[in-house]
PDB file of N, CA and C in Angstrom:
ATOM      1  N   UNK D 261     -20.176 -24.900  33.415  1.00 62.00           N
ATOM      2  CA  UNK D 261     -19.845 -24.958  32.112  1.00 62.00           C
ATOM      3  C   UNK D 261     -18.383 -25.040  31.844  1.00 62.00           C
ATOM      4  N   UNK D 262     -17.740 -24.229  32.778  1.00 63.00           N
ATOM      5  CA  UNK D 262     -16.208 -24.165  32.662  1.00 63.00           C
ATOM      6  C   UNK D 262     -15.562 -25.469  32.845  1.00 63.00           C
ATOM      7  N   UNK D 263     -16.217 -26.320  33.989  1.00 70.00           N
ATOM      8  CA  UNK D 263     -15.727 -27.533  34.285  1.00 70.00           C
ATOM      9  C   UNK D 263     -15.924 -28.447  33.160  1.00 70.00           C
ATOM     10  N   UNK D 264     -17.043 -28.419  32.389  1.00 67.00           N
ATOM     11  CA  UNK D 264     -17.240 -29.111  31.184  1.00 67.00           C
ATOM     12  C   UNK D 264     -16.111 -28.960  30.091  1.00 67.00           C
ATOM     13  N   UNK D 265     -15.886 -27.590  29.891  1.00 62.00           N
ATOM     14  CA  UNK D 265     -14.849 -27.325  28.919  1.00 62.00           C
ATOM     15  C   UNK D 265     -13.536 -27.761  29.390  1.00 62.00           C
ATOM     16  N   UNK D 266     -13.185 -27.564  30.485  1.00 77.00           N
ATOM     17  CA  UNK D 266     -12.034 -28.134  31.048  1.00 77.00           C
ATOM     18  C   UNK D 266     -11.794 -29.558  30.821  1.00 77.00           C
ATOM     19  N   UNK D 267     -12.892 -30.240  31.233  1.00 67.00           N
ATOM     20  CA  UNK D 267     -12.928 -31.708  31.041  1.00 67.00           C
ATOM     21  C   UNK D 267     -12.724 -32.056  29.541  1.00 67.00           C
ATOM     22  N   UNK D 268     -13.417 -31.323  28.531  1.00 68.00           N
ATOM     23  CA  UNK D 268     -13.255 -31.796  27.159  1.00 68.00           C
ATOM     24  C   UNK D 268     -11.754 -31.368  26.675  1.00 68.00           C
ATOM     25  N   UNK D 269     -11.155 -30.255  27.216  1.00 76.00           N
ATOM     26  CA  UNK D 269      -9.925 -29.993  26.820  1.00 76.00           C
ATOM     27  C   UNK D 269      -9.028 -31.072  27.294  1.00 76.00           C
ATOM     28  N   UNK D 270      -9.073 -31.442  28.466  1.00 75.00           N
ATOM     29  CA  UNK D 270      -8.182 -32.521  29.199  1.00 75.00           C
ATOM     30  C   UNK D 270      -8.464 -33.874  28.337  1.00 75.00           C
ATOM     31  N   UNK D 271      -9.550 -34.205  28.017  1.00 75.00           N
ATOM     32  CA  UNK D 271      -9.862 -35.399  27.357  1.00 75.00           C
ATOM     33  C   UNK D 271      -9.252 -35.468  25.943  1.00 75.00           C
ATOM     34  N   UNK D 272      -9.324 -34.232  25.265  1.00 76.00           N
ATOM     35  CA  UNK D 272      -8.735 -34.013  23.973  1.00 76.00           C
ATOM     36  C   UNK D 272      -7.235 -34.160  24.014  1.00 76.00           C
ATOM     37  N   UNK D 273      -6.702 -33.580  25.072  1.00 80.00           N
ATOM     38  CA  UNK D 273      -5.093 -33.758  25.185  1.00 80.00           C
ATOM     39  C   UNK D 273      -4.754 -34.948  25.537  1.00 80.00           C
ATOM     40  N   UNK D 274      -5.558 -35.891  26.321  1.00 80.00           N
ATOM     41  CA  UNK D 274      -5.256 -37.287  26.549  1.00 80.00           C
ATOM     42  C   UNK D 274      -5.234 -38.084  25.335  1.00 80.00           C
ATOM     43  N   UNK D 275      -6.290 -37.889  24.460  1.00 78.00           N
ATOM     44  CA  UNK D 275      -6.350 -38.623  23.240  1.00 78.00           C
ATOM     45  C   UNK D 275      -5.137 -38.310  22.354  1.00 78.00           C
ATOM     46  N   UNK D 276      -4.714 -37.164  22.208  1.00 79.00           N
ATOM     47  CA  UNK D 276      -3.644 -36.660  21.414  1.00 79.00           C
ATOM     48  C   UNK D 276      -2.382 -37.337  21.988  1.00 79.00           C
ATOM     49  N   UNK D 277      -2.165 -37.351  23.248  1.00 80.00           N
ATOM     50  CA  UNK D 277      -1.022 -37.988  23.881  1.00 80.00           C
ATOM     51  C   UNK D 277      -0.921 -39.569  23.545  1.00 80.00           C
ATOM     52  N   UNK D 278      -2.289 -40.242  23.489  1.00 77.00           N
ATOM     53  CA  UNK D 278      -2.298 -41.574  23.157  1.00 77.00           C
ATOM     54  C   UNK D 278      -1.996 -41.839  21.695  1.00 77.00           C
ATOM     55  N   UNK D 279      -2.454 -40.937  20.837  1.00 77.00           N
ATOM     56  CA  UNK D 279      -2.160 -41.051  19.429  1.00 77.00           C
ATOM     57  C   UNK D 279      -0.737 -40.917  19.257  1.00 77.00           C
ATOM     58  N   UNK D 280       0.005 -40.002  19.797  1.00 79.00           N
ATOM     59  CA  UNK D 280       1.488 -39.723  19.770  1.00 79.00           C
ATOM     60  C   UNK D 280       2.178 -41.080  20.204  1.00 79.00           C
ATOM     61  N   UNK D 281       1.814 -41.591  21.410  1.00 78.00           N
ATOM     62  CA  UNK D 281       2.484 -42.765  21.858  1.00 78.00           C
ATOM     63  C   UNK D 281       2.317 -43.914  20.976  1.00 78.00           C
ATOM     64  N   UNK D 282       1.033 -43.991  20.271  1.00 73.00           N
ATOM     65  CA  UNK D 282       0.768 -45.127  19.444  1.00 73.00           C
ATOM     66  C   UNK D 282       1.725 -44.937  18.213  1.00 73.00           C
ATOM     67  N   UNK D 283       1.933 -43.845  17.715  1.00 73.00           N
ATOM     68  CA  UNK D 283       2.741 -43.816  16.550  1.00 73.00           C
ATOM     69  C   UNK D 283       4.169 -43.831  16.807  1.00 73.00           C
ATOM     70  N   UNK D 284       4.692 -43.585  18.046  1.00 74.00           N
ATOM     71  CA  UNK D 284       6.007 -43.824  18.390  1.00 74.00           C
ATOM     72  C   UNK D 284       6.381 -45.227  18.479  1.00 74.00           C
ATOM     73  N   UNK D 285       5.351 -46.004  18.855  1.00 72.00           N
ATOM     74  CA  UNK D 285       5.769 -47.362  19.055  1.00 72.00           C
ATOM     75  C   UNK D 285       5.846 -48.123  17.647  1.00 72.00           C
ATOM     76  N   UNK D 286       5.028 -47.727  16.742  1.00 67.00           N
ATOM     77  CA  UNK D 286       5.125 -48.304  15.383  1.00 67.00           C
ATOM     78  C   UNK D 286       6.164 -47.607  14.510  1.00 67.00           C
ATOM     79  N   UNK D 287       6.875 -48.460  13.804  1.00 71.00           N
ATOM     80  CA  UNK D 287       8.010 -47.877  13.126  1.00 71.00           C
ATOM     81  C   UNK D 287       7.865 -48.023  11.724  1.00 71.00           C
ATOM     82  N   UNK D 288       6.789 -48.795  11.090  1.00 73.00           N
ATOM     83  CA  UNK D 288       6.516 -48.699   9.765  1.00 73.00           C
ATOM     84  C   UNK D 288       4.983 -48.167   9.499  1.00 73.00           C
ATOM     85  N   UNK D 289       4.920 -47.759   8.256  1.00 71.00           N
ATOM     86  CA  UNK D 289       3.486 -47.326   7.851  1.00 71.00           C
ATOM     87  C   UNK D 289       2.357 -48.389   8.063  1.00 71.00           C
ATOM     88  N   UNK D 290       2.720 -49.680   7.737  1.00 74.00           N
ATOM     89  CA  UNK D 290       1.616 -50.630   7.991  1.00 74.00           C
ATOM     90  C   UNK D 290       1.520 -50.917   9.552  1.00 74.00           C
ATOM     91  N   UNK D 291       2.583 -50.765  10.267  1.00 75.00           N
ATOM     92  CA  UNK D 291       2.288 -50.994  11.733  1.00 75.00           C
ATOM     93  C   UNK D 291       1.551 -49.916  12.296  1.00 75.00           C
ATOM     94  N   UNK D 292       1.716 -48.683  11.840  1.00 75.00           N
ATOM     95  CA  UNK D 292       0.777 -47.607  12.283  1.00 75.00           C
ATOM     96  C   UNK D 292      -0.596 -47.792  11.931  1.00 75.00           C
ATOM     97  N   UNK D 293      -0.811 -48.199  10.739  1.00 74.00           N
ATOM     98  CA  UNK D 293      -2.279 -48.447  10.244  1.00 74.00           C
ATOM     99  C   UNK D 293      -2.964 -49.588  11.122  1.00 74.00           C
ATOM    100  N   UNK D 294      -2.139 -50.627  11.272  1.00 73.00           N
ATOM    101  CA  UNK D 294      -2.585 -51.726  12.109  1.00 73.00           C
ATOM    102  C   UNK D 294      -2.985 -51.298  13.544  1.00 73.00           C
ATOM    103  N   UNK D 295      -2.052 -50.525  14.139  1.00 71.00           N
ATOM    104  CA  UNK D 295      -2.419 -50.158  15.452  1.00 71.00           C
ATOM    105  C   UNK D 295      -3.522 -49.110  15.600  1.00 71.00           C
ATOM    106  N   UNK D 296      -3.648 -48.209  14.591  1.00 71.00           N
ATOM    107  CA  UNK D 296      -4.662 -47.105  14.617  1.00 71.00           C
ATOM    108  C   UNK D 296      -6.024 -47.960  14.284  1.00 71.00           C
ATOM    109  N   UNK D 297      -6.192 -48.827  13.471  1.00 71.00           N
ATOM    110  CA  UNK D 297      -7.484 -49.579  13.224  1.00 71.00           C
ATOM    111  C   UNK D 297      -7.917 -50.442  14.419  1.00 71.00           C
ATOM    112  N   UNK D 298      -6.757 -50.977  15.075  1.00 69.00           N
ATOM    113  CA  UNK D 298      -6.968 -51.983  16.217  1.00 69.00           C
ATOM    114  C   UNK D 298      -7.507 -51.261  17.547  1.00 69.00           C
ATOM    115  N   UNK D 299      -7.160 -49.991  17.560  1.00 60.00           N
ATOM    116  CA  UNK D 299      -7.504 -49.205  18.645  1.00 60.00           C
ATOM    117  C   UNK D 299      -8.795 -48.757  18.660  1.00 60.00           C
ATOM    118  N   UNK D 300      -9.837 -49.336  19.429  1.00 50.00           N
ATOM    119  CA  UNK D 300     -11.245 -49.044  19.311  1.00 50.00           C
ATOM    120  C   UNK D 300     -11.686 -47.610  19.735  1.00 50.00           C
ATOM    121  N   UNK D 301     -10.753 -46.935  20.513  1.00 46.00           N
ATOM    122  CA  UNK D 301     -11.064 -45.642  21.010  1.00 46.00           C
ATOM    123  C   UNK D 301     -10.928 -44.585  19.847  1.00 46.00           C
ATOM    124  N   UNK D 302     -10.277 -44.938  18.868  1.00 44.00           N
ATOM    125  CA  UNK D 302     -10.022 -44.078  17.728  1.00 44.00           C
ATOM    126  C   UNK D 302     -11.103 -44.313  16.644  1.00 44.00           C
ATOM    127  N   UNK D 303     -12.084 -45.135  16.765  1.00 48.00           N
ATOM    128  CA  UNK D 303     -13.174 -45.141  15.927  1.00 48.00           C
ATOM    129  C   UNK D 303     -13.999 -43.905  15.821  1.00 48.00           C
ATOM    130  N   UNK D 304     -14.225 -43.290  14.686  1.00 48.00           N
ATOM    131  CA  UNK D 304     -14.971 -42.049  14.745  1.00 48.00           C
ATOM    132  C   UNK D 304     -16.286 -42.276  13.915  1.00 48.00           C
ATOM    133  N   UNK D 305     -17.425 -42.093  14.685  1.00 56.00           N
ATOM    134  CA  UNK D 305     -18.662 -42.352  14.208  1.00 56.00           C
ATOM    135  C   UNK D 305     -19.323 -41.178  13.433  1.00 56.00           C
ATOM    136  N   UNK D 306     -18.740 -40.037  13.546  1.00 64.00           N
ATOM    137  CA  UNK D 306     -19.457 -38.876  13.029  1.00 64.00           C
ATOM    138  C   UNK D 306     -19.007 -38.735  11.637  1.00 64.00           C
ATOM    139  N   UNK D 307     -19.835 -39.319  10.622  1.00 75.00           N
ATOM    140  CA  UNK D 307     -19.561 -39.411   9.264  1.00 75.00           C
ATOM    141  C   UNK D 307     -19.830 -37.926   8.753  1.00 75.00           C
ATOM    142  N   UNK D 308     -20.730 -37.163   9.259  1.00 80.00           N
ATOM    143  CA  UNK D 308     -20.862 -35.751   8.733  1.00 80.00           C
ATOM    144  C   UNK D 308     -19.612 -34.992   8.873  1.00 80.00           C
ATOM    145  N   UNK D 309     -18.964 -35.087   9.906  1.00 83.00           N
ATOM    146  CA  UNK D 309     -17.655 -34.323  10.171  1.00 83.00           C
ATOM    147  C   UNK D 309     -16.569 -34.992   8.955  1.00 83.00           C
ATOM    148  N   UNK D 310     -16.612 -36.162   8.796  1.00 87.00           N
ATOM    149  CA  UNK D 310     -15.860 -36.737   7.829  1.00 87.00           C
ATOM    150  C   UNK D 310     -16.044 -36.165   6.430  1.00 87.00           C
ATOM    151  N   UNK D 311     -17.402 -36.123   5.957  1.00 88.00           N
ATOM    152  CA  UNK D 311     -17.817 -35.580   4.726  1.00 88.00           C
ATOM    153  C   UNK D 311     -17.485 -34.086   4.685  1.00 88.00           C
ATOM    154  N   UNK D 312     -17.707 -33.378   5.744  1.00 91.00           N
ATOM    155  CA  UNK D 312     -17.426 -31.965   5.684  1.00 91.00           C
ATOM    156  C   UNK D 312     -15.757 -31.772   5.444  1.00 91.00           C
ATOM    157  N   UNK D 313     -14.989 -32.515   6.114  1.00 94.00           N
ATOM    158  CA  UNK D 313     -13.621 -32.464   6.035  1.00 94.00           C
ATOM    159  C   UNK D 313     -13.200 -32.830   4.450  1.00 94.00           C
ATOM    160  N   UNK D 314     -13.843 -33.774   3.803  1.00 94.00           N
ATOM    161  CA  UNK D 314     -13.507 -34.089   2.364  1.00 94.00           C
ATOM    162  C   UNK D 314     -13.996 -32.942   1.488  1.00 94.00           C
ATOM    163  N   UNK D 315     -15.077 -32.352   2.012  1.00 95.00           N
ATOM    164  CA  UNK D 315     -15.441 -31.142   1.099  1.00 95.00           C
ATOM    165  C   UNK D 315     -14.351 -29.965   1.268  1.00 95.00           C
ATOM    166  N   UNK D 316     -13.844 -29.727   2.458  1.00 95.00           N
ATOM    167  CA  UNK D 316     -12.848 -28.793   2.776  1.00 95.00           C
ATOM    168  C   UNK D 316     -11.558 -29.067   1.993  1.00 95.00           C
ATOM    169  N   UNK D 317     -11.185 -30.414   2.016  1.00 96.00           N
ATOM    170  CA  UNK D 317     -10.056 -30.719   1.243  1.00 96.00           C
ATOM    171  C   UNK D 317     -10.132 -30.499  -0.331  1.00 96.00           C
ATOM    172  N   UNK D 318     -11.510 -30.779  -0.750  1.00 95.00           N
ATOM    173  CA  UNK D 318     -11.657 -30.439  -2.204  1.00 95.00           C
ATOM    174  C   UNK D 318     -11.616 -28.977  -2.460  1.00 95.00           C
ATOM    175  N   UNK D 319     -12.079 -28.224  -1.661  1.00 96.00           N
ATOM    176  CA  UNK D 319     -12.048 -26.673  -1.878  1.00 96.00           C
ATOM    177  C   UNK D 319     -10.660 -26.144  -1.771  1.00 96.00           C
ATOM    178  N   UNK D 320      -9.814 -26.867  -0.992  1.00 94.00           N
ATOM    179  CA  UNK D 320      -8.310 -26.352  -0.872  1.00 94.00           C
ATOM    180  C   UNK D 320      -7.503 -27.077  -1.987  1.00 94.00           C
ATOM    181  N   UNK D 321      -8.086 -27.964  -2.757  1.00 95.00           N
ATOM    182  CA  UNK D 321      -7.463 -28.763  -3.750  1.00 95.00           C
ATOM    183  C   UNK D 321      -6.369 -29.569  -3.294  1.00 95.00           C
ATOM    184  N   UNK D 322      -6.607 -30.278  -2.091  1.00 95.00           N
ATOM    185  CA  UNK D 322      -5.766 -31.167  -1.432  1.00 95.00           C
ATOM    186  C   UNK D 322      -6.345 -32.602  -1.612  1.00 95.00           C
ATOM    187  N   UNK D 323      -5.557 -33.468  -2.082  1.00 94.00           N
ATOM    188  CA  UNK D 323      -5.909 -34.920  -2.338  1.00 94.00           C
ATOM    189  C   UNK D 323      -6.131 -35.632  -0.952  1.00 94.00           C
ATOM    190  N   UNK D 324      -7.416 -36.263  -0.773  1.00 92.00           N
ATOM    191  CA  UNK D 324      -7.709 -36.676   0.436  1.00 92.00           C
ATOM    192  C   UNK D 324      -6.700 -37.988   0.771  1.00 92.00           C
ATOM    193  N   UNK D 325      -6.474 -38.783  -0.277  1.00 91.00           N
ATOM    194  CA  UNK D 325      -5.682 -39.826   0.144  1.00 91.00           C
ATOM    195  C   UNK D 325      -4.215 -39.532   0.498  1.00 91.00           C
ATOM    196  N   UNK D 326      -3.693 -38.373  -0.134  1.00 94.00           N
ATOM    197  CA  UNK D 326      -2.406 -37.883   0.187  1.00 94.00           C
ATOM    198  C   UNK D 326      -2.278 -37.346   1.691  1.00 94.00           C
ATOM    199  N   UNK D 327      -3.325 -36.617   2.009  1.00 96.00           N
ATOM    200  CA  UNK D 327      -3.296 -36.162   3.389  1.00 96.00           C
ATOM    201  C   UNK D 327      -3.332 -37.196   4.409  1.00 96.00           C
ATOM    202  N   UNK D 328      -4.255 -38.234   4.222  1.00 93.00           N
ATOM    203  CA  UNK D 328      -4.395 -39.325   5.057  1.00 93.00           C
ATOM    204  C   UNK D 328      -3.083 -40.260   5.058  1.00 93.00           C
ATOM    205  N   UNK D 329      -2.408 -40.290   4.001  1.00 92.00           N
ATOM    206  CA  UNK D 329      -1.049 -40.841   4.010  1.00 92.00           C
ATOM    207  C   UNK D 329      -0.093 -40.118   4.786  1.00 92.00           C
ATOM    208  N   UNK D 330      -0.135 -38.910   4.541  1.00 94.00           N
ATOM    209  CA  UNK D 330       0.929 -37.934   5.302  1.00 94.00           C
ATOM    210  C   UNK D 330       0.652 -37.970   6.672  1.00 94.00           C
ATOM    211  N   UNK D 331      -0.574 -37.895   7.240  1.00 93.00           N
ATOM    212  CA  UNK D 331      -0.674 -37.757   8.645  1.00 93.00           C
ATOM    213  C   UNK D 331      -0.315 -39.001   9.284  1.00 93.00           C
ATOM    214  N   UNK D 332      -0.304 -40.064   8.609  1.00 88.00           N
ATOM    215  CA  UNK D 332       0.253 -41.328   9.167  1.00 88.00           C
ATOM    216  C   UNK D 332       1.759 -41.537   8.983  1.00 88.00           C
ATOM    217  N   UNK D 333       2.296 -40.984   7.999  1.00 89.00           N
ATOM    218  CA  UNK D 333       3.712 -41.085   7.877  1.00 89.00           C
ATOM    219  C   UNK D 333       4.621 -39.909   8.176  1.00 89.00           C
ATOM    220  N   UNK D 334       4.197 -38.827   8.311  1.00 91.00           N
ATOM    221  CA  UNK D 334       4.891 -37.745   8.640  1.00 91.00           C
ATOM    222  C   UNK D 334       5.020 -37.526  10.290  1.00 91.00           C
ATOM    223  N   UNK D 335       6.101 -36.951  10.673  1.00 90.00           N
ATOM    224  CA  UNK D 335       6.077 -36.440  12.114  1.00 90.00           C
ATOM    225  C   UNK D 335       4.949 -35.560  12.295  1.00 90.00           C
ATOM    226  N   UNK D 336       4.561 -35.414  13.518  1.00 90.00           N
ATOM    227  CA  UNK D 336       3.516 -34.588  13.949  1.00 90.00           C
ATOM    228  C   UNK D 336       3.675 -33.154  13.571  1.00 90.00           C
ATOM    229  N   UNK D 337       4.996 -32.545  13.968  1.00 93.00           N
ATOM    230  CA  UNK D 337       5.341 -31.200  13.810  1.00 93.00           C
ATOM    231  C   UNK D 337       5.386 -30.861  12.270  1.00 93.00           C
ATOM    232  N   UNK D 338       5.969 -31.881  11.549  1.00 95.00           N
ATOM    233  CA  UNK D 338       6.100 -31.571  10.011  1.00 95.00           C
ATOM    234  C   UNK D 338       4.689 -31.558   9.306  1.00 95.00           C
ATOM    235  N   UNK D 339       3.829 -32.593   9.782  1.00 95.00           N
ATOM    236  CA  UNK D 339       2.422 -32.503   9.167  1.00 95.00           C
ATOM    237  C   UNK D 339       1.813 -31.160   9.505  1.00 95.00           C
ATOM    238  N   UNK D 340       1.845 -30.747  10.686  1.00 94.00           N
ATOM    239  CA  UNK D 340       1.098 -29.571  11.028  1.00 94.00           C
ATOM    240  C   UNK D 340       1.723 -28.174  10.303  1.00 94.00           C
ATOM    241  N   UNK D 341       3.073 -28.364  10.212  1.00 96.00           N
ATOM    242  CA  UNK D 341       3.650 -27.142   9.406  1.00 96.00           C
ATOM    243  C   UNK D 341       3.207 -27.137   8.060  1.00 96.00           C
ATOM    244  N   UNK D 342       3.241 -28.335   7.442  1.00 96.00           N
ATOM    245  CA  UNK D 342       2.993 -28.435   5.982  1.00 96.00           C
ATOM    246  C   UNK D 342       1.386 -28.108   5.604  1.00 96.00           C
ATOM    247  N   UNK D 343       0.492 -28.629   6.516  1.00 96.00           N
ATOM    248  CA  UNK D 343      -0.801 -28.491   6.173  1.00 96.00           C
ATOM    249  C   UNK D 343      -1.601 -27.535   7.003  1.00 96.00           C
ATOM    250  N   UNK D 344      -1.027 -27.035   8.149  1.00 95.00           N
ATOM    251  CA  UNK D 344      -1.685 -26.038   8.983  1.00 95.00           C
ATOM    252  C   UNK D 344      -3.161 -26.553   9.517  1.00 95.00           C
ATOM    253  N   UNK D 345      -2.909 -27.891   9.996  1.00 95.00           N
ATOM    254  CA  UNK D 345      -4.077 -28.586  10.484  1.00 95.00           C
ATOM    255  C   UNK D 345      -3.715 -29.307  11.866  1.00 95.00           C
ATOM    256  N   UNK D 346      -4.738 -29.579  12.670  1.00 92.00           N
ATOM    257  CA  UNK D 346      -4.379 -30.243  13.895  1.00 92.00           C
ATOM    258  C   UNK D 346      -4.115 -31.703  13.509  1.00 92.00           C
ATOM    259  N   UNK D 347      -3.045 -32.284  13.878  1.00 91.00           N
ATOM    260  CA  UNK D 347      -2.507 -33.522  13.528  1.00 91.00           C
ATOM    261  C   UNK D 347      -3.528 -34.584  14.096  1.00 91.00           C
ATOM    262  N   UNK D 348      -3.904 -34.455  15.351  1.00 88.00           N
ATOM    263  CA  UNK D 348      -4.723 -35.524  16.092  1.00 88.00           C
ATOM    264  C   UNK D 348      -6.072 -35.615  15.410  1.00 88.00           C
ATOM    265  N   UNK D 349      -6.619 -34.504  14.957  1.00 89.00           N
ATOM    266  CA  UNK D 349      -7.923 -34.590  14.478  1.00 89.00           C
ATOM    267  C   UNK D 349      -8.038 -35.214  13.108  1.00 89.00           C
ATOM    268  N   UNK D 350      -6.923 -34.918  12.418  1.00 92.00           N
ATOM    269  CA  UNK D 350      -6.775 -35.600  11.015  1.00 92.00           C
ATOM    270  C   UNK D 350      -6.437 -37.078  11.249  1.00 92.00           C
ATOM    271  N   UNK D 351      -5.774 -37.538  12.209  1.00 89.00           N
ATOM    272  CA  UNK D 351      -5.509 -38.914  12.505  1.00 89.00           C
ATOM    273  C   UNK D 351      -6.897 -39.637  12.643  1.00 89.00           C
ATOM    274  N   UNK D 352      -7.710 -38.896  13.490  1.00 84.00           N
ATOM    275  CA  UNK D 352      -9.007 -39.485  13.713  1.00 84.00           C
ATOM    276  C   UNK D 352      -9.851 -39.580  12.363  1.00 84.00           C
ATOM    277  N   UNK D 353      -9.599 -38.545  11.543  1.00 89.00           N
ATOM    278  CA  UNK D 353     -10.412 -38.463  10.343  1.00 89.00           C
ATOM    279  C   UNK D 353      -9.867 -39.664   9.311  1.00 89.00           C
ATOM    280  N   UNK D 354      -8.453 -39.973   9.466  1.00 89.00           N
ATOM    281  CA  UNK D 354      -7.810 -40.865   8.700  1.00 89.00           C
ATOM    282  C   UNK D 354      -8.385 -42.271   9.098  1.00 89.00           C
ATOM    283  N   UNK D 355      -8.636 -42.441  10.433  1.00 84.00           N
ATOM    284  CA  UNK D 355      -9.102 -43.592  10.885  1.00 84.00           C
ATOM    285  C   UNK D 355     -10.552 -43.886  10.221  1.00 84.00           C
ATOM    286  N   UNK D 356     -11.334 -43.074  10.282  1.00 84.00           N
ATOM    287  CA  UNK D 356     -12.642 -43.095   9.595  1.00 84.00           C
ATOM    288  C   UNK D 356     -12.530 -43.496   8.013  1.00 84.00           C
ATOM    289  N   UNK D 357     -11.567 -42.844   7.414  1.00 87.00           N
ATOM    290  CA  UNK D 357     -11.243 -43.174   6.004  1.00 87.00           C
ATOM    291  C   UNK D 357     -10.956 -44.563   5.896  1.00 87.00           C
ATOM    292  N   UNK D 358     -10.060 -44.937   6.483  1.00 85.00           N
ATOM    293  CA  UNK D 358      -9.380 -46.320   6.533  1.00 85.00           C
ATOM    294  C   UNK D 358     -10.447 -47.341   6.783  1.00 85.00           C
ATOM    295  N   UNK D 359     -11.321 -47.028   7.871  1.00 82.00           N
ATOM    296  CA  UNK D 359     -12.447 -48.089   8.095  1.00 82.00           C
ATOM    297  C   UNK D 359     -13.334 -48.302   6.939  1.00 82.00           C
ATOM    298  N   UNK D 360     -13.916 -47.083   6.448  1.00 82.00           N
ATOM    299  CA  UNK D 360     -14.728 -46.985   5.202  1.00 82.00           C
ATOM    300  C   UNK D 360     -14.088 -47.771   4.037  1.00 82.00           C
ATOM    301  N   UNK D 361     -12.911 -47.467   3.839  1.00 83.00           N
ATOM    302  CA  UNK D 361     -12.175 -47.971   2.696  1.00 83.00           C
ATOM    303  C   UNK D 361     -12.029 -49.582   2.756  1.00 83.00           C
ATOM    304  N   UNK D 362     -11.694 -50.091   4.122  1.00 82.00           N
ATOM    305  CA  UNK D 362     -11.396 -51.447   4.375  1.00 82.00           C
ATOM    306  C   UNK D 362     -12.729 -52.111   4.150  1.00 82.00           C
ATOM    307  N   UNK D 363     -13.839 -51.548   4.640  1.00 80.00           N
ATOM    308  CA  UNK D 363     -15.142 -52.247   4.528  1.00 80.00           C
ATOM    309  C   UNK D 363     -15.722 -52.402   3.242  1.00 80.00           C
ATOM    310  N   UNK D 364     -15.594 -51.253   2.434  1.00 85.00           N
ATOM    311  CA  UNK D 364     -16.330 -51.067   1.162  1.00 85.00           C
ATOM    312  C   UNK D 364     -15.402 -51.140  -0.047  1.00 85.00           C
ATOM    313  N   UNK D 365     -14.247 -51.014   0.038  1.00 89.00           N
ATOM    314  CA  UNK D 365     -13.366 -51.219  -1.140  1.00 89.00           C
ATOM    315  C   UNK D 365     -11.988 -51.788  -0.771  1.00 89.00           C
ATOM    316  N   UNK D 366     -11.933 -53.075  -0.644  1.00 87.00           N
ATOM    317  CA  UNK D 366     -10.741 -53.866  -0.126  1.00 87.00           C
ATOM    318  C   UNK D 366      -9.663 -53.589  -1.160  1.00 87.00           C
ATOM    319  N   UNK D 367      -9.853 -53.598  -2.375  1.00 91.00           N
ATOM    320  CA  UNK D 367      -8.769 -53.405  -3.252  1.00 91.00           C
ATOM    321  C   UNK D 367      -7.979 -52.050  -3.023  1.00 91.00           C
ATOM    322  N   UNK D 368      -8.829 -50.984  -2.950  1.00 89.00           N
ATOM    323  CA  UNK D 368      -8.233 -49.623  -2.609  1.00 89.00           C
ATOM    324  C   UNK D 368      -7.579 -49.627  -1.241  1.00 89.00           C
ATOM    325  N   UNK D 369      -8.106 -50.166  -0.297  1.00 84.00           N
ATOM    326  CA  UNK D 369      -7.516 -50.263   0.989  1.00 84.00           C
ATOM    327  C   UNK D 369      -6.112 -51.008   0.796  1.00 84.00           C
ATOM    328  N   UNK D 370      -6.193 -52.169   0.205  1.00 86.00           N
ATOM    329  CA  UNK D 370      -4.944 -53.044  -0.076  1.00 86.00           C
ATOM    330  C   UNK D 370      -3.923 -52.173  -0.767  1.00 86.00           C
ATOM    331  N   UNK D 371      -4.367 -51.450  -1.676  1.00 88.00           N
ATOM    332  CA  UNK D 371      -3.363 -50.643  -2.423  1.00 88.00           C
ATOM    333  C   UNK D 371      -2.829 -49.459  -1.578  1.00 88.00           C
ATOM    334  N   UNK D 372      -3.672 -48.798  -0.799  1.00 85.00           N
ATOM    335  CA  UNK D 372      -3.270 -47.762   0.199  1.00 85.00           C
ATOM    336  C   UNK D 372      -2.143 -48.259   1.096  1.00 85.00           C
ATOM    337  N   UNK D 373      -2.386 -49.397   1.576  1.00 79.00           N
ATOM    338  CA  UNK D 373      -1.506 -49.984   2.711  1.00 79.00           C
ATOM    339  C   UNK D 373      -0.327 -50.540   2.004  1.00 79.00           C
ATOM    340  N   UNK D 374      -0.251 -50.839   0.733  1.00 80.00           N
ATOM    341  CA  UNK D 374       0.826 -51.421   0.207  1.00 80.00           C
ATOM    342  C   UNK D 374       2.031 -50.436  -0.041  1.00 80.00           C
ATOM    343  N   UNK D 375       1.753 -49.229  -0.019  1.00 64.00           N
ATOM    344  CA  UNK D 375       2.865 -48.295  -0.282  1.00 64.00           C
ATOM    345  C   UNK D 375       3.397 -47.639   1.103  1.00 64.00           C
TER     346      UNK D 375
END
């Protein structure tokens, strides 16, 4: 069991490092969005987790669009200090948000990416 937990911790650390590298390479908001959505490893299939996160945001009176914009545009340390959330986890949820938005509401996606 400990080996499995060690592996999962290692895998999570590697994913976070990949996200950080991805965001360091992109200099603009739209570049970060393009890189995030084109990276197939970041596709999150667990919609229940996404819906639970939206419920949590609603309870905390945090606008979902704003937190997803901030997780992409703010530096990791600033995001975590402001929201008291794990940056890498919210990036993954932002990816789910953007994929859903892109597939089901192209106008809203275009408006989100335009700013």
